[in-house]
Amino acid sequence: MILNAAVDDKKIVSNPFSAKSIQRPRHIATKVQPWPVDRLTAFRAKLPDRYRVAVDLGAGCGLRQGEIFAVSPDDLDATRPILRVVRQVKLVRGALIFAPPKGGKTREVPLPTSVARRLGDHAKQYAPVEVTLPWGTLTGDPTTVTLYLTTADGLPLSRSKFNPGIWKPAIRATDIPDDRRNGMHVLRHTYASVLLDAGESIKALSTYLGHADPGFTLRTYTHLLPTSEDRTRRAIDAAFGEDQAAEDGPEAADGLATA
């Protein structure tokens, strides 16, 4: 882009990178690496009590960091196990605001019983706090939301303080490599991994994650999809029963083989 601008400004005759003899390096996408359940459990235990439910919302509902910080008891549906993702806490030029989720897309995600229970336990120990922030922009209308997650002083969480002050110390305490692969976004990758392993469709996962294009979801997580061989084995095991041979005994198995 800089060289193209130099051409437009008549500083150079042509962009040398436009020459056919120059080949651009191929972009090699880094495969996401979700956490296994034992690592997730160990990490959660290293977080301070008041922030542990953030792990449940990320790995249990697939929320982004700003969305986790903005979850309210009002977002739970009283008639069905659903969590409405309608806002995020966003950092803009050093100040916090409420804003719609990424891409302006609100969504509904299934609320597992385990996550609902942990939210309830969290609220009993740390009562949700009313927080007022501008909506949409730094000069937007003041909007008050009751939040599950706040600081001990009742302030909204900010990634600029949460990541170095809360997340990274727990990462190091769990002996997890302190790099970009193990930022808070890994919780979403873990959520996706669990759902795909359970046979959830890419389209449904894309909806739950708030992706605009299911193709993006597929490209991001295709390496986590069970292979056709895995699906075949599971399908037959489910049809026959995993312990059928054990229940029937070796004599019955021999009889089936002879037949």
Coordinates of C-alpha atoms in Angstrom, one line a residue:
M1 CA 0.0 0.0 0.0
I2 CA 2.9 2.4 0.8
L3 CA 4.5 1.7 -2.6
N4 CA 1.2 2.2 -4.4
A5 CA 0.8 5.5 -2.7
A6 CA 4.3 6.4 -3.8
V7 CA 3.3 5.7 -7.4
D8 CA 0.2 7.9 -7.0
D9 CA 2.4 10.7 -5.7
K10 CA 4.8 10.2 -8.6
K11 CA 7.7 9.4 -6.2
I12 CA 8.4 6.2 -8.1
V13 CA 7.5 5.0 -11.6
S14 CA 6.0 1.7 -10.6
N15 CA 5.4 -0.6 -7.6
P16 CA 8.2 -3.2 -7.7
F17 CA 6.0 -5.8 -5.9
S18 CA 3.7 -5.7 -8.9
A19 CA 6.3 -7.5 -11.0
K20 CA 5.3 -11.0 -12.1
S21 CA 8.7 -12.2 -11.1
I22 CA 8.0 -11.6 -7.5
Q23 CA 5.9 -14.1 -5.7
R24 CA 4.1 -13.1 -2.5
P25 CA 4.6 -15.5 0.4
R26 CA 1.6 -17.7 1.1
H27 CA -0.3 -17.0 4.3
I28 CA -0.2 -20.1 6.5
A29 CA -3.1 -20.0 8.9
T30 CA -2.4 -21.1 12.5
K31 CA -4.6 -23.8 13.7
V32 CA -6.5 -23.0 16.8
Q33 CA -5.7 -25.2 19.8
P34 CA -8.5 -25.7 22.3
W35 CA -7.8 -26.8 25.8
P36 CA -8.5 -30.3 27.1
V37 CA -11.0 -30.5 30.0
D38 CA -8.4 -31.2 32.6
R39 CA -6.4 -28.1 31.6
L40 CA -9.6 -26.0 31.7
T41 CA -10.5 -27.3 35.1
A42 CA -7.0 -26.7 36.5
F43 CA -6.9 -23.2 35.1
R44 CA -10.3 -22.3 36.5
A45 CA -9.1 -23.3 40.0
K46 CA -6.2 -20.9 39.8
L47 CA -8.5 -17.9 39.1
P48 CA -9.8 -15.8 42.0
D49 CA -13.3 -17.0 43.1
R50 CA -15.1 -13.9 41.8
Y51 CA -13.8 -14.4 38.2
R52 CA -14.2 -18.1 37.8
V53 CA -17.6 -17.9 36.2
A54 CA -15.9 -16.1 33.3
V55 CA -14.4 -19.4 32.3
D56 CA -17.9 -21.0 32.4
L57 CA -19.4 -18.4 30.2
G58 CA -16.5 -18.6 27.7
A59 CA -16.1 -22.4 27.5
G60 CA -19.8 -23.2 28.3
C61 CA -21.5 -20.7 26.1
G62 CA -18.9 -19.6 23.6
L63 CA -18.9 -15.9 24.5
R64 CA -16.2 -13.4 23.6
Q65 CA -14.3 -11.6 26.3
G66 CA -16.3 -8.4 26.1
E67 CA -19.5 -10.3 26.0
I68 CA -18.5 -12.2 29.2
F69 CA -17.9 -9.0 31.0
A70 CA -21.3 -7.7 30.0
V71 CA -23.6 -10.7 31.0
S72 CA -26.5 -9.7 33.1
P73 CA -29.1 -11.7 35.1
D74 CA -31.6 -10.0 32.8
D75 CA -30.1 -11.8 29.8
L76 CA -31.4 -15.2 31.1
D77 CA -34.7 -16.3 29.7
A78 CA -37.1 -17.3 32.4
T79 CA -39.2 -19.6 30.1
R80 CA -36.4 -21.6 28.5
P81 CA -32.6 -22.4 29.1
I82 CA -31.3 -19.6 26.8
L83 CA -28.8 -16.9 27.3
R84 CA -29.3 -13.8 25.2
V85 CA -26.0 -12.2 24.1
V86 CA -27.0 -8.5 23.5
R87 CA -24.0 -6.4 24.5
Q88 CA -20.3 -6.3 25.3
V89 CA -18.1 -4.1 27.4
K90 CA -15.8 -2.4 25.0
L91 CA -12.6 -0.4 25.5
V92 CA -12.4 2.7 23.4
R93 CA -9.5 5.1 23.8
G94 CA -8.9 4.0 27.3
A95 CA -12.6 4.3 28.4
L96 CA -15.3 1.7 28.7
I97 CA -18.6 1.7 27.0
F98 CA -21.5 -0.8 26.4
A99 CA -21.9 -1.7 22.7
P100 CA -23.7 -4.4 20.7
P101 CA -21.8 -7.7 20.2
K102 CA -19.2 -7.8 17.4
G103 CA -20.7 -7.1 14.0
G104 CA -23.8 -5.6 15.7
K105 CA -25.3 -9.1 15.9
T106 CA -27.2 -10.2 19.0
R107 CA -27.9 -13.9 19.4
E108 CA -29.3 -16.6 21.7
V109 CA -27.1 -19.5 22.9
P110 CA -28.2 -22.6 24.8
L111 CA -27.6 -22.2 28.5
P112 CA -26.3 -25.5 29.9
T113 CA -27.6 -26.5 33.4
S114 CA -24.1 -26.6 34.7
V115 CA -23.4 -23.0 33.6
A116 CA -26.8 -21.8 34.9
R117 CA -26.0 -23.4 38.3
R118 CA -22.6 -21.8 38.5
L119 CA -24.1 -18.4 37.6
G120 CA -26.5 -18.8 40.4
D121 CA -23.8 -19.8 42.9
H122 CA -21.7 -16.8 41.7
A123 CA -24.6 -14.4 42.3
K124 CA -25.1 -15.7 45.8
Q125 CA -21.5 -15.1 46.7
Y126 CA -21.0 -11.9 44.6
A127 CA -24.2 -10.0 44.2
P128 CA -24.6 -8.6 40.6
V129 CA -23.9 -4.9 40.5
E130 CA -25.6 -2.0 38.5
V131 CA -23.1 -0.4 36.2
T132 CA -23.7 2.7 34.1
L133 CA -21.7 3.3 30.9
P134 CA -22.3 5.2 27.6
W135 CA -23.9 3.1 24.9
G136 CA -22.3 2.7 21.5
T137 CA -19.8 5.6 21.7
L138 CA -18.0 7.6 24.3
T139 CA -20.7 10.3 24.1
G140 CA -23.6 7.8 23.9
D141 CA -26.6 7.7 26.2
P142 CA -25.8 6.5 29.7
T143 CA -27.1 2.9 30.0
T144 CA -27.4 1.0 33.3
V145 CA -26.9 -2.8 33.3
T146 CA -26.8 -5.2 36.2
L147 CA -23.6 -7.2 35.7
Y148 CA -22.5 -10.6 37.1
L149 CA -18.8 -9.8 36.8
T150 CA -17.3 -6.6 38.3
T151 CA -14.2 -5.7 40.3
A152 CA -14.3 -5.9 44.1
D153 CA -15.0 -2.1 43.9
G154 CA -18.1 -2.7 41.7
L155 CA -16.5 -1.4 38.5
P156 CA -16.9 -3.1 35.1
L157 CA -14.1 -5.3 33.9
S158 CA -11.6 -4.0 31.4
R159 CA -9.4 -6.3 29.2
S160 CA -6.5 -3.9 29.7
K161 CA -6.5 -4.7 33.4
F162 CA -8.1 -8.2 33.5
N163 CA -5.7 -9.8 31.1
P164 CA -2.4 -8.8 32.8
G165 CA -3.8 -8.7 36.3
I166 CA -6.1 -11.8 36.5
W167 CA -5.8 -14.0 33.4
K168 CA -2.0 -14.1 32.9
P169 CA -1.1 -14.9 36.6
A170 CA -3.6 -17.9 36.4
I171 CA -2.0 -19.0 33.2
R172 CA 1.5 -19.0 34.7
A173 CA 0.2 -20.6 37.9
T174 CA -1.2 -23.5 35.8
D175 CA 2.1 -23.9 33.9
I176 CA 0.3 -23.0 30.6
P177 CA 2.5 -21.2 28.0
D178 CA 1.9 -17.5 28.3
D179 CA 1.4 -16.7 24.6
R180 CA -1.4 -15.5 22.3
R181 CA -2.7 -19.0 21.8
N182 CA -3.7 -19.1 25.4
G183 CA -5.5 -15.8 25.7
M184 CA -9.1 -15.6 26.8
H185 CA -10.3 -16.4 23.3
V186 CA -9.1 -20.0 23.8
L187 CA -12.3 -20.5 25.8
R188 CA -14.4 -20.1 22.6
H189 CA -12.2 -22.6 20.8
T190 CA -12.7 -25.1 23.6
Y191 CA -16.5 -24.5 23.4
A192 CA -16.3 -25.2 19.6
S193 CA -14.2 -28.3 20.1
V194 CA -16.6 -29.8 22.6
L195 CA -19.6 -29.1 20.4
L196 CA -18.1 -30.5 17.3
D197 CA -16.9 -33.6 19.1
A198 CA -20.5 -34.1 20.2
G199 CA -21.7 -34.0 16.6
E200 CA -23.1 -30.4 16.5
S201 CA -23.4 -28.9 13.0
I202 CA -21.2 -26.2 11.7
K203 CA -24.2 -24.1 11.0
A204 CA -25.5 -24.3 14.6
L205 CA -22.0 -23.7 16.0
S206 CA -21.6 -20.6 13.7
T207 CA -24.9 -19.2 15.1
Y208 CA -23.9 -19.8 18.7
L209 CA -20.5 -18.2 18.2
G210 CA -22.0 -15.2 16.4
H211 CA -20.1 -15.7 13.2
A212 CA -21.5 -13.9 10.1
D213 CA -20.5 -16.7 7.8
P214 CA -20.6 -20.5 8.6
G215 CA -17.8 -20.9 6.0
F216 CA -15.5 -18.9 8.4
T217 CA -16.5 -21.3 11.2
L218 CA -15.7 -24.3 9.0
R219 CA -12.3 -22.9 7.9
T220 CA -11.4 -22.1 11.5
Y221 CA -12.4 -25.4 13.1
T222 CA -12.3 -27.9 10.3
H223 CA -9.3 -29.7 11.8
L224 CA -11.4 -30.3 14.9
L225 CA -14.1 -32.2 13.1
P226 CA -14.3 -35.9 13.9
T227 CA -13.1 -38.0 10.9
S228 CA -15.5 -40.1 8.9
E229 CA -13.9 -43.2 10.5
D230 CA -14.6 -41.8 14.0
R231 CA -18.3 -41.1 13.1
T232 CA -18.6 -44.6 11.6
R233 CA -17.2 -46.3 14.7
R234 CA -19.4 -44.2 17.0
A235 CA -22.5 -44.9 14.9
I236 CA -22.1 -48.6 15.0
D237 CA -21.1 -48.6 18.7
A238 CA -24.2 -46.6 19.4
A239 CA -26.4 -49.0 17.4
F240 CA -24.9 -52.2 18.9
G241 CA -24.2 -50.9 22.4
E242 CA -20.6 -50.4 23.6
D243 CA -20.7 -53.2 26.1
Q244 CA -23.0 -55.6 24.2
A245 CA -20.3 -58.2 23.8
A246 CA -19.3 -57.9 27.5
E247 CA -23.0 -58.4 28.6
D248 CA -23.5 -61.4 26.3
G249 CA -20.3 -63.0 27.4
P250 CA -17.6 -64.6 25.3
E251 CA -19.7 -67.7 24.6
A252 CA -22.4 -65.6 23.0
A253 CA -19.8 -63.7 21.0
D254 CA -18.4 -67.0 19.8
G255 CA -21.8 -68.1 18.8
L256 CA -22.4 -65.0 16.8
A257 CA -19.1 -65.5 15.1
T258 CA -19.9 -69.1 14.2
A259 CA -23.4 -68.1 12.9

